[in-house]
Short mmCIF file of C-alpha atoms and ligand atoms in Angstrom, two decimals:
data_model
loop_
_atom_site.label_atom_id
_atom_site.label_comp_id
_atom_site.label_asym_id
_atom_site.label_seq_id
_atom_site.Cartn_x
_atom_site.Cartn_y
_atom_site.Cartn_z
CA UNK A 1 -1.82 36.75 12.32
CA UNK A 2 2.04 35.35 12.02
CA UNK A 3 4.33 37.06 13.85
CA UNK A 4 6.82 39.34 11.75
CA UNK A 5 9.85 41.82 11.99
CA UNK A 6 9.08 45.11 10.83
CA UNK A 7 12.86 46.53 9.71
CA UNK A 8 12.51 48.89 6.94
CA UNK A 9 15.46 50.79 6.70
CA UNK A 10 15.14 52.62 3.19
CA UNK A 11 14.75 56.65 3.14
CA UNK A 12 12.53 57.18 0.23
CA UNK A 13 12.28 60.93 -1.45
CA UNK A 14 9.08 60.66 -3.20
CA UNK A 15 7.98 63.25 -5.88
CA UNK A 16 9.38 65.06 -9.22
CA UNK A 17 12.22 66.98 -8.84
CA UNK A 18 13.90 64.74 -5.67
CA UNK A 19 16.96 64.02 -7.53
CA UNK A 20 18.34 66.67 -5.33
CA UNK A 21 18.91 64.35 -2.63
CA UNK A 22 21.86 62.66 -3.97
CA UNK A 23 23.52 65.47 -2.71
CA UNK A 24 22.82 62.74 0.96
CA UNK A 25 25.42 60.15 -1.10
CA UNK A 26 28.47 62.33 0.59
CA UNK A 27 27.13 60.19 3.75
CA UNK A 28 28.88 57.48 2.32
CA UNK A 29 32.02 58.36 1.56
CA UNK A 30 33.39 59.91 -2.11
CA UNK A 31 33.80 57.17 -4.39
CA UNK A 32 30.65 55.79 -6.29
CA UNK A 33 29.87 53.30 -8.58
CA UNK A 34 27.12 54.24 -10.76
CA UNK A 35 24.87 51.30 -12.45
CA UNK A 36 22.59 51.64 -15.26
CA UNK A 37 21.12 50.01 -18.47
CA UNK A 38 20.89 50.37 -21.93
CA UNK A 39 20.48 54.15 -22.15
CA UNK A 40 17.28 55.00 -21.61
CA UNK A 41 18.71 57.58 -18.69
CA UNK A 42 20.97 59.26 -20.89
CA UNK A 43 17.38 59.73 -23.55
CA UNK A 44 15.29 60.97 -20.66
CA UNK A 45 18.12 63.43 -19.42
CA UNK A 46 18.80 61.94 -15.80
CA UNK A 47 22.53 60.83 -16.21
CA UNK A 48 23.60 64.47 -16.87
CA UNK A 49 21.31 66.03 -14.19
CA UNK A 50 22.42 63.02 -11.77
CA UNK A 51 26.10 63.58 -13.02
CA UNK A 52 26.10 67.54 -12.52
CA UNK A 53 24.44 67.04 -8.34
CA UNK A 54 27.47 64.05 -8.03
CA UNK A 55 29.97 66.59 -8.96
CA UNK A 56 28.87 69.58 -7.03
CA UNK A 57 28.84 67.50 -4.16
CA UNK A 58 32.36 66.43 -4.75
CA UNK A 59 31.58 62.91 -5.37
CA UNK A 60 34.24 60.81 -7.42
CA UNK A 61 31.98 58.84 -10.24
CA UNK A 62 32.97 55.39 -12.14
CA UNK A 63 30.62 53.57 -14.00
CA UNK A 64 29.22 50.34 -14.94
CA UNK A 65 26.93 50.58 -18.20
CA UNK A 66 24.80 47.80 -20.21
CA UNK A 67 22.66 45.90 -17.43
CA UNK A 68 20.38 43.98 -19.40
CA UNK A 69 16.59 43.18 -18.45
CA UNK A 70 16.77 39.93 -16.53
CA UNK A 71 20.61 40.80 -15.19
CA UNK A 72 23.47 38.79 -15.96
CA UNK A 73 26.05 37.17 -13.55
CA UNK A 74 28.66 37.89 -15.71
CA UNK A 75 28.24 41.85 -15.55
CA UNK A 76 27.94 41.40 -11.66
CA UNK A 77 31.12 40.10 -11.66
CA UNK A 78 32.57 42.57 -13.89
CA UNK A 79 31.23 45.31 -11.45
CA UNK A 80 32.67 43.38 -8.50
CA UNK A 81 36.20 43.33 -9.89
CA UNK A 82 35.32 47.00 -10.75
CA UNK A 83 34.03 48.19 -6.99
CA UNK A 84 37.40 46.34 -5.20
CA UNK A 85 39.50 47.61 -7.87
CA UNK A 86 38.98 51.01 -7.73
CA UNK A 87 37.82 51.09 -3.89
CA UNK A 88 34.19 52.22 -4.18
CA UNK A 89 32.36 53.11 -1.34
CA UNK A 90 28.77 52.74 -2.38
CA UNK A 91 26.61 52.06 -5.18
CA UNK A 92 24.06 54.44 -7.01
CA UNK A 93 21.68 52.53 -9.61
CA UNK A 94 19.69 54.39 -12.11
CA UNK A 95 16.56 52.51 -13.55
CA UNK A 96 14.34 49.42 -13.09
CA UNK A 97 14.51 46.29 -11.21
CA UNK A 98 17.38 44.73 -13.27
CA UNK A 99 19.92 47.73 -12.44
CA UNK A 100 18.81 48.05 -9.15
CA UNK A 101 19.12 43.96 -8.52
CA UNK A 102 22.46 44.55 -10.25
CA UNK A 103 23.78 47.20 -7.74
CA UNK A 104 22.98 45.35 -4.78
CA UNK A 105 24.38 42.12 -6.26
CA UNK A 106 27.51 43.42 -6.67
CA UNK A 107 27.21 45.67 -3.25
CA UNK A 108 27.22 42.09 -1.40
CA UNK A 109 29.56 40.58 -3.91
CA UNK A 110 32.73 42.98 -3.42
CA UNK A 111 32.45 42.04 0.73
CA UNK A 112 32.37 38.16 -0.03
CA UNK A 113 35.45 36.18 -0.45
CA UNK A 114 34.31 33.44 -2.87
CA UNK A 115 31.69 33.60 -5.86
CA UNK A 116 28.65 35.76 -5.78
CA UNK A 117 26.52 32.75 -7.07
CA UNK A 118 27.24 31.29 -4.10
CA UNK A 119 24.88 34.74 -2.16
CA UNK A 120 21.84 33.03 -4.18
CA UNK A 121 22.39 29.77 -2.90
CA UNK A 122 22.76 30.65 0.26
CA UNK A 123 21.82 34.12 1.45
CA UNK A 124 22.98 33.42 5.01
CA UNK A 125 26.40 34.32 3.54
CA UNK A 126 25.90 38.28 2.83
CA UNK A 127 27.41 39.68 6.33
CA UNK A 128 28.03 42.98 4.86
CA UNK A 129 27.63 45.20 1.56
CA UNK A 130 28.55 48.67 0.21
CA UNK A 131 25.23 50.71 0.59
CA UNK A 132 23.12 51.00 -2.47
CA UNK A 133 21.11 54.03 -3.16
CA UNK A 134 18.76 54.24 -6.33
CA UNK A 135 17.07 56.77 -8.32
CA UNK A 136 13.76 54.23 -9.92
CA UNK A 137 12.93 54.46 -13.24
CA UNK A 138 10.14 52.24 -13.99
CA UNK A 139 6.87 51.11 -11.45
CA UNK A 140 7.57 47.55 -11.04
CA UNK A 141 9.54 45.27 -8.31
CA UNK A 142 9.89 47.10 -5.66
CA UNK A 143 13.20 46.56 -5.31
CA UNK A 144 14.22 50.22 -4.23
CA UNK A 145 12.55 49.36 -0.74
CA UNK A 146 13.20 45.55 -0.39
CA UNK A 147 15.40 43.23 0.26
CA UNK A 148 15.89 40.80 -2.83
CA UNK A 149 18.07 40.81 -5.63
CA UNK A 150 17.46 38.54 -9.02
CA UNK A 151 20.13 37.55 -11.08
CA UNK A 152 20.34 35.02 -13.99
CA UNK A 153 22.53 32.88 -15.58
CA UNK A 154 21.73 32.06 -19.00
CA UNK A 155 24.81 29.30 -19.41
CA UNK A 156 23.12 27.03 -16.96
CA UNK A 157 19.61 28.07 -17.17
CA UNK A 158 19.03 29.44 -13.65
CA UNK A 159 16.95 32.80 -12.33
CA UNK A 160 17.40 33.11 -8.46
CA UNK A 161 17.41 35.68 -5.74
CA UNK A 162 19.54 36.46 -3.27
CA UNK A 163 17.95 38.09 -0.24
CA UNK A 164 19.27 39.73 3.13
CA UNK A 165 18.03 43.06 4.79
CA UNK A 166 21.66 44.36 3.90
CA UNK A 167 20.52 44.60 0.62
CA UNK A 168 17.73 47.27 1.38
CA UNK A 169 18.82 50.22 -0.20
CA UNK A 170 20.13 53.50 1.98
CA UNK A 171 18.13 55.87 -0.01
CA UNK A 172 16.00 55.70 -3.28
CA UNK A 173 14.55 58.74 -5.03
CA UNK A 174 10.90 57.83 -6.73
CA UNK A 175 10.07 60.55 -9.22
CA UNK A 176 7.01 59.62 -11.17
CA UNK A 177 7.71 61.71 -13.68
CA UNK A 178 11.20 59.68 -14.82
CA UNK A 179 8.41 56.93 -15.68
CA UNK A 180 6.80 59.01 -18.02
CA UNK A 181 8.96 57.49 -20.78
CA UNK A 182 8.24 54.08 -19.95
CA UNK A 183 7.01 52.10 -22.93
CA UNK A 184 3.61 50.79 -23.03
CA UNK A 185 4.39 47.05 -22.41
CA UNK A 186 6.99 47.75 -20.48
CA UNK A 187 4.13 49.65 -18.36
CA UNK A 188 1.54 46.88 -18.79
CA UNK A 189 4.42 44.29 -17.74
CA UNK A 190 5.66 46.47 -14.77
CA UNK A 191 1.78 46.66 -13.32
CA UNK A 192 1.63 42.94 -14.20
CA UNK A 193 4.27 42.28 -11.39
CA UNK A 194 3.30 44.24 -8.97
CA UNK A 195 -0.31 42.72 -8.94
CA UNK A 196 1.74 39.56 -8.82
CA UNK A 197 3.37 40.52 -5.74
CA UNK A 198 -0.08 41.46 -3.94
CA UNK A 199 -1.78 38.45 -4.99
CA UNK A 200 1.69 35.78 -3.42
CA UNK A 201 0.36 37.20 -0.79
CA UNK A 202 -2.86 38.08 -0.58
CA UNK A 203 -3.30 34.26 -1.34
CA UNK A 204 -2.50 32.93 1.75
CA UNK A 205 -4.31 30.64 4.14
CA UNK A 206 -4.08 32.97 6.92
CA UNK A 207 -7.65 34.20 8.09
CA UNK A 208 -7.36 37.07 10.98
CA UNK A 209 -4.45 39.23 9.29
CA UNK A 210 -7.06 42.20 8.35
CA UNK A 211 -4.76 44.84 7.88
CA UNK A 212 -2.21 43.15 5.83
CA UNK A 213 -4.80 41.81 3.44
CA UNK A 214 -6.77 45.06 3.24
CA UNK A 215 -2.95 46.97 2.10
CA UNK A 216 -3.05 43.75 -0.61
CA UNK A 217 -6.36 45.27 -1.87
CA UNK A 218 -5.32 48.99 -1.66
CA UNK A 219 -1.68 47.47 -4.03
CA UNK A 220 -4.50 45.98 -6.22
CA UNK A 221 -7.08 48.20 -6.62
CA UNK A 222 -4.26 51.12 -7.54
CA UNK A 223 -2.77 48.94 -10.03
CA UNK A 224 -6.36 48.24 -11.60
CA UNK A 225 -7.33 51.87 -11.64
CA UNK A 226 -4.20 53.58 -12.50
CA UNK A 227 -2.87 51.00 -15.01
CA UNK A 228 -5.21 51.82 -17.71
CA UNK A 229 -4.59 55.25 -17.31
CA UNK A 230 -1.02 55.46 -17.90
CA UNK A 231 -0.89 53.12 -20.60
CA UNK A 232 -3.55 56.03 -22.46
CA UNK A 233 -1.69 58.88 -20.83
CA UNK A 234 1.64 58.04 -20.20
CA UNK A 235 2.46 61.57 -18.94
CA UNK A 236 -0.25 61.31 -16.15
CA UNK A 237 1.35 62.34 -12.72
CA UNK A 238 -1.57 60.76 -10.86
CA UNK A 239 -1.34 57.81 -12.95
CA UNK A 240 2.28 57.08 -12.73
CA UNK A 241 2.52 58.43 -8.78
CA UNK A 242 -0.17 55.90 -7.68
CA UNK A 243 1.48 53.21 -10.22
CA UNK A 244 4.99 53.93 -8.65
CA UNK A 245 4.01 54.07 -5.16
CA UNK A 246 2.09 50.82 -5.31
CA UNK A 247 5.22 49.31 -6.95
CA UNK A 248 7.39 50.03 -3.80
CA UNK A 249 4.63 48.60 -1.49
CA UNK A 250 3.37 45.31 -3.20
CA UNK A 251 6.94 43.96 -2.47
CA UNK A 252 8.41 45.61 0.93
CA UNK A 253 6.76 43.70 3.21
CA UNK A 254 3.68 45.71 3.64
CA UNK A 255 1.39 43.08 2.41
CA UNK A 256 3.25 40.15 3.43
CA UNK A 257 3.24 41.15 7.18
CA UNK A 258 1.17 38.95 9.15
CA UNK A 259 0.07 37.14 6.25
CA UNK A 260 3.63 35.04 5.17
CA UNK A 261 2.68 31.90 3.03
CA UNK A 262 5.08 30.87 -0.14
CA UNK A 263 4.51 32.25 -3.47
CA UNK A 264 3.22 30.41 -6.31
CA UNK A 265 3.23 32.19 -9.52
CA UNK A 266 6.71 33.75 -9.05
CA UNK A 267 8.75 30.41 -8.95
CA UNK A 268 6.97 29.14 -11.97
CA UNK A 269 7.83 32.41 -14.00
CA UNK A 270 11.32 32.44 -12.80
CA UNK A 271 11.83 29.11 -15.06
CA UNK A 272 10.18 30.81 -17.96
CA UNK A 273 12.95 33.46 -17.73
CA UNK A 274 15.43 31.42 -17.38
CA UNK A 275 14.82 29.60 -20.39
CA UNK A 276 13.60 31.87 -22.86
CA UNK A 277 14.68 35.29 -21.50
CA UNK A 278 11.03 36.22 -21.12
CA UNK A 279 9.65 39.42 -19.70
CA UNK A 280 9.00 38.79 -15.82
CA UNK A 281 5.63 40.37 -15.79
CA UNK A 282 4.46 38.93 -19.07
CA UNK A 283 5.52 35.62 -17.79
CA UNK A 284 3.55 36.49 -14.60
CA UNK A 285 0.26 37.87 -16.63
CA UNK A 286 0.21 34.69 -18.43
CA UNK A 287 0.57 32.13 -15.74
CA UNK A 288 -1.55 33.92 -12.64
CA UNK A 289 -5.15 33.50 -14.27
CA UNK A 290 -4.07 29.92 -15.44
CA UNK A 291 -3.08 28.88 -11.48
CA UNK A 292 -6.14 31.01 -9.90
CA UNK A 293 -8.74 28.51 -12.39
CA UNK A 294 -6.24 25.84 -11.63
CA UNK A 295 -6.41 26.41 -7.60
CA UNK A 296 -10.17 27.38 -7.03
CA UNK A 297 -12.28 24.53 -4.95
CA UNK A 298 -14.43 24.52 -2.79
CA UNK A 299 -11.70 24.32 0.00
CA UNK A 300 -10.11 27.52 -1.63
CA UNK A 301 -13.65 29.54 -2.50
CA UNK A 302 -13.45 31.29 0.76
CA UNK A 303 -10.21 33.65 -0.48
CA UNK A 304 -11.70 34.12 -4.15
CA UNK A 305 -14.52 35.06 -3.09
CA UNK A 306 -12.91 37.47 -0.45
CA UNK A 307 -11.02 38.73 -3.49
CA UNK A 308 -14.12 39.01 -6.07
CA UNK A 309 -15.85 41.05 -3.15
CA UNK A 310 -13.42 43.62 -2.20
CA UNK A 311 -11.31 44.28 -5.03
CA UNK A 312 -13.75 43.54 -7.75
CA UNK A 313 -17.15 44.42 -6.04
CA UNK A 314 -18.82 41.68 -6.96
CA UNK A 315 -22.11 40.65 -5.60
CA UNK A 316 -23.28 37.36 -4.31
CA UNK A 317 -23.08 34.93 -1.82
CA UNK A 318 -21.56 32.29 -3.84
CA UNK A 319 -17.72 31.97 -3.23
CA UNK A 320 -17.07 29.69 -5.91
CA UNK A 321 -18.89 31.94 -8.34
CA UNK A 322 -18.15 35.22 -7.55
CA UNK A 323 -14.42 33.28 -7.45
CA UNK A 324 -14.53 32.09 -11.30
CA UNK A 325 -15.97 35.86 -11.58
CA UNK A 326 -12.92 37.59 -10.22
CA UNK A 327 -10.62 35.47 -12.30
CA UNK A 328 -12.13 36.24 -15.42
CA UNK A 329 -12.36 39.62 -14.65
CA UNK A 330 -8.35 39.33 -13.68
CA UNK A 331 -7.42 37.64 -17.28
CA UNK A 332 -9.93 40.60 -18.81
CA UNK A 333 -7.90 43.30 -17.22
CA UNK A 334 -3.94 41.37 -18.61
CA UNK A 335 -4.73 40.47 -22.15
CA UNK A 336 -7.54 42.91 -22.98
CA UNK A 337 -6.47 46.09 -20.70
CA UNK A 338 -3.26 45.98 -20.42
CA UNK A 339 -2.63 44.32 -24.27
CA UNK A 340 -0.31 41.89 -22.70
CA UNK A 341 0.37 38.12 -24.66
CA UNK A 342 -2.36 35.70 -23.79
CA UNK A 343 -0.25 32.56 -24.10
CA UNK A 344 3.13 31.18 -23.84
CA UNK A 345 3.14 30.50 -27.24
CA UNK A 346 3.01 33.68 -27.80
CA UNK A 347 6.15 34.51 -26.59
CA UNK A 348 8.19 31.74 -28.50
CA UNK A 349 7.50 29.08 -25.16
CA UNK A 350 6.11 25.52 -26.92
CA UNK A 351 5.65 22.14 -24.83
CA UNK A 352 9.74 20.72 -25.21
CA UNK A 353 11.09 22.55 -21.62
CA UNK A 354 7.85 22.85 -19.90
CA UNK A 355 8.43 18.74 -18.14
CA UNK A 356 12.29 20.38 -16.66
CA UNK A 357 10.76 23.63 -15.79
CA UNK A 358 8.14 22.17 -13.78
CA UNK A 359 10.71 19.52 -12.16
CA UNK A 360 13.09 22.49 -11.71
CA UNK A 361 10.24 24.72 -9.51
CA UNK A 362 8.05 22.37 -7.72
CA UNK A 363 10.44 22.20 -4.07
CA UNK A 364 9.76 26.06 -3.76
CA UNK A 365 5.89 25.61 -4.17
CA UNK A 366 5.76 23.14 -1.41
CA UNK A 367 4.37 26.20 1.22
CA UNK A 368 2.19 27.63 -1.21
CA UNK A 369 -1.66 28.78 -0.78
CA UNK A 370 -1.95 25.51 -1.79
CA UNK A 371 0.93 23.36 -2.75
CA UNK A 372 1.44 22.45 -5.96
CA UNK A 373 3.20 18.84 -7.41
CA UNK A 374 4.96 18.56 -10.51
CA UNK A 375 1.85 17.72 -12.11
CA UNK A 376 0.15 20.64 -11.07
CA UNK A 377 2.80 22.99 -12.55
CA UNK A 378 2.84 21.09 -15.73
CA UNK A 379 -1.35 21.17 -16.36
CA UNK A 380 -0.94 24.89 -15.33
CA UNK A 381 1.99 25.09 -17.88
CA UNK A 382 0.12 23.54 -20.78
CA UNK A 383 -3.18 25.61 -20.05
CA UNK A 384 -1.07 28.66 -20.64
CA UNK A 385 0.64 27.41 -24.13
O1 LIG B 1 18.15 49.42 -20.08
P1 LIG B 1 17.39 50.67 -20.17
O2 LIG B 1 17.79 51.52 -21.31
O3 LIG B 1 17.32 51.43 -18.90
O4 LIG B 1 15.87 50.25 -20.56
C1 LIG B 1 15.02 49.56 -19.67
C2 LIG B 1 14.82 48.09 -20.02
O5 LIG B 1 14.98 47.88 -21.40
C3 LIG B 1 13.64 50.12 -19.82
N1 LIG B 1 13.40 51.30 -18.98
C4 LIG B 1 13.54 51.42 -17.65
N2 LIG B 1 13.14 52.65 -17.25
C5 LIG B 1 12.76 53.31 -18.38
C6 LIG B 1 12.92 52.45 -19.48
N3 LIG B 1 12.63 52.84 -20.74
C7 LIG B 1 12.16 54.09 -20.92
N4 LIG B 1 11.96 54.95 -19.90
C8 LIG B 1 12.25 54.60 -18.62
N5 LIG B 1 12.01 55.44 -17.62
O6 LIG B 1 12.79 49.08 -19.40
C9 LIG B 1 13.37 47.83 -19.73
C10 LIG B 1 13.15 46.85 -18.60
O7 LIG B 1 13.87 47.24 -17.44
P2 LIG B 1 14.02 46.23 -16.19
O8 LIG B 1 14.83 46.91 -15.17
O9 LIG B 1 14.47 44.92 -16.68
O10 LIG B 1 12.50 46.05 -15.72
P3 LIG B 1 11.92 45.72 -14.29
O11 LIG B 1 11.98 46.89 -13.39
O12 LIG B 1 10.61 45.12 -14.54
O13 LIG B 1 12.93 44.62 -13.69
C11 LIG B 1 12.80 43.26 -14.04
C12 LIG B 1 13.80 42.41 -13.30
O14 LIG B 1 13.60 42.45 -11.89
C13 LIG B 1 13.36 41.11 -11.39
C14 LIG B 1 12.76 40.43 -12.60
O15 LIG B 1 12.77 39.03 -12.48
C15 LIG B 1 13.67 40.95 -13.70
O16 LIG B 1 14.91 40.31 -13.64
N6 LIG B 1 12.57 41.14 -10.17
C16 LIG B 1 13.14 41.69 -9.09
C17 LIG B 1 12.54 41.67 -7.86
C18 LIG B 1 13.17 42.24 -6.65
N7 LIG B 1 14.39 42.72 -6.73
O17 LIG B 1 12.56 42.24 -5.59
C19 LIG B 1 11.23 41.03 -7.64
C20 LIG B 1 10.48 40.78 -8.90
O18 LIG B 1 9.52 39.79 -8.65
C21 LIG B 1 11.32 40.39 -10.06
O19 LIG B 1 11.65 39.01 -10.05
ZN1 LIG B 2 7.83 40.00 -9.64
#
């Protein structure tokens, strides 16, 4: 088992009804930048119940509205100007992973002197941020409990994080029931990525980290369970508790502890998005059965059949079998239970970028499960077209 530091600083008020708590924002100081999307809060009723708790507790609200899926640089910015402008003490985002990622971008952005690009090219930069706090909207990337934020930048093509444990967020409140509205491939995506995130690193080639791997099945096994369920119910409290839950876990650390190897599939998608605009966990759903057939050998059995076993319950002693099992019960459960797009044509991706994206990802695969070249990425690429 690798050694690790545990720093999880998030509070987390889990439940329906747990708005409440943003009454805690006061902690901060009085001036708050709120963050949300396209107006799916204002639909579901949360801006005007988080608006009414803000102003009882005497809390002076500005706003920044329009935070597109796969965020933008150039509304970052905006907000930046916005948060030194009018002297904001802290940001609250309302929604998914793209207003969250947008909050903390600009958190660290208004206490750097220089570009907030610059925070994804080099993370060592962020030495301080406003706090963020979040109220989550849709199960997905975890990002109300960790430590990353993604931005893009269409006009050059890039998708990138920035990451530093200043970015974990002071507070986030996780009612299930706010995900009730969730569309159904926004659901199916959403439970998409957060397998993703238990499989970078449930894949690893560490052998004794039990525990961590065993929390990468229990992120799993939720995920295949409760995935189908809210896609047919979508007002199932079970459903979307377990769903949301798992979200926050696949991606805080939980898994990775003990168990740290670079991710595979997440790199690659990255280049999808930042081409084509793609949905992150369709891009993800696509790829990850694709790079499992592309990956399994005898050298690599040993974790697919670890896999097959305990998540799948698949019997045999066969690792490459029960392997090729597991992975065709793992493309089953994308494109026939969740309804998600089989191929990358699918979603408007043909063969013309796929030579620059691979070029583009292959240095971050270099610590992978197992390490992928250019021409690993690209066969992977064109199996998925
Ligand atoms: O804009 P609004 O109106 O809010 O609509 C959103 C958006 O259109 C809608 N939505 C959210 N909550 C809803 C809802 N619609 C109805 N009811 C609700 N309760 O859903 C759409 C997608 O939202 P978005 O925030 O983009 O989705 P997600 O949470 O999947 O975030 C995706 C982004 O996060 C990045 C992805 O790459 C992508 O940019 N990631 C962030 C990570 C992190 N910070 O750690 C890790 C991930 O691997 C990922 O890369
Ligand atoms: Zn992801």
């Amino acid at each position: 088992m690798k050694n690790f530091t545990y720093y999880v600083p998030t509070k987390i008020h889990f439940g329906q009804g747990m708005i409440s708590h943003l009454s805690e924002l006061s902690e901060s100081g009085s001036r708050v930048l709120m963050v949300y999307g396209g107006g799916s809060i204002k639909r579901m009723g949360i801006y005007e119940k988080a608006m009414k708790i803000l102003a009882e507790t005497g809390l002076q609200v500005f706003e920044l509205a329009g935070v597109e899926p796969n965020p933008k640089v150039e509304l970052v910015r905006e907000g930046i100007s916005l948060c030194r402008s009018q002297k904001i003490d802290m940001l609250l985002a309302i929604g998914g992973g793209s207003v969250i990622d947008t909050a903390k971008s600009i958190a660290a952005g208004t206490c750097y002197d220089g570009d907030v690009w610059d925070l994804i090219e080099d993370s060592s930069k962020i030495k301080a941020a406003l706090p963020v706090y979040t109220v989550l909207t849709l199960s997905a990337t975890g990002s109300e409990m960790n430590k990353n934020a993604v931005l893009s930048d269409m006009s050059r093509n890039l998708k990138d994080s920035m990451s530093s444990d200043l970015l974990k967020p002071r507070m986030s409140i996780c009612d299930p029931t706010y995900t009730f509205s969730v569309p159904k491939g926004q659901t199916a995506a959403g439970t998409a990525d957060m397998i993703s995130h238990a499989f970078e690193n449930y894949f690893s080639p560490v052998k004794d980290a039990f525990m961590g791997f065993r929390l990468g099945e229990a992120v799993l096994r939720t995920c295949f369970r409760y995935g189908p369920i809210a896609l047919a119910e979508p007002d199932n409290y079970e459903a979307r508790a377990n769903l949301m839950w798992a979200s926050t876990n696949a991606i805080s650390g939980t898994t990775k502890f003990g168990t740290d190897v670079g991710w595979s599939c997440h790199p690659m998608e990255h280049e999808l998005s930042a081409y084509y605009d793609i949905t992150h966990g369709v891009g993800l759903a696509i790829l990850t059965p694709r790079w499992m057939k592309h990956i399994l050998s005898p050298e690599t059995a040993w974790k697919f059949g670890e896999y097959g076993r305990e998540v799948w319950g698949i019997s045999g002693e066969d690792d490459l079998k029960v392997g090729e099992e597991a992975i065709k019960k793992t493309a089953e459960f994308f494109f026939d239970v969740l309804g998600l797009p089989r191929t990358l044509t699918e979603v408007g991706i043909g063969e013309e970028k796929l030579e620059l994206m691979a070029e583009n990802c292959t240095p971050r695969l270099a610590n992978a499960f197992v390490p992928l070249t250019k021409e690993d990425v690209l066969a992977i690429f064109k199996d998925c077209l």
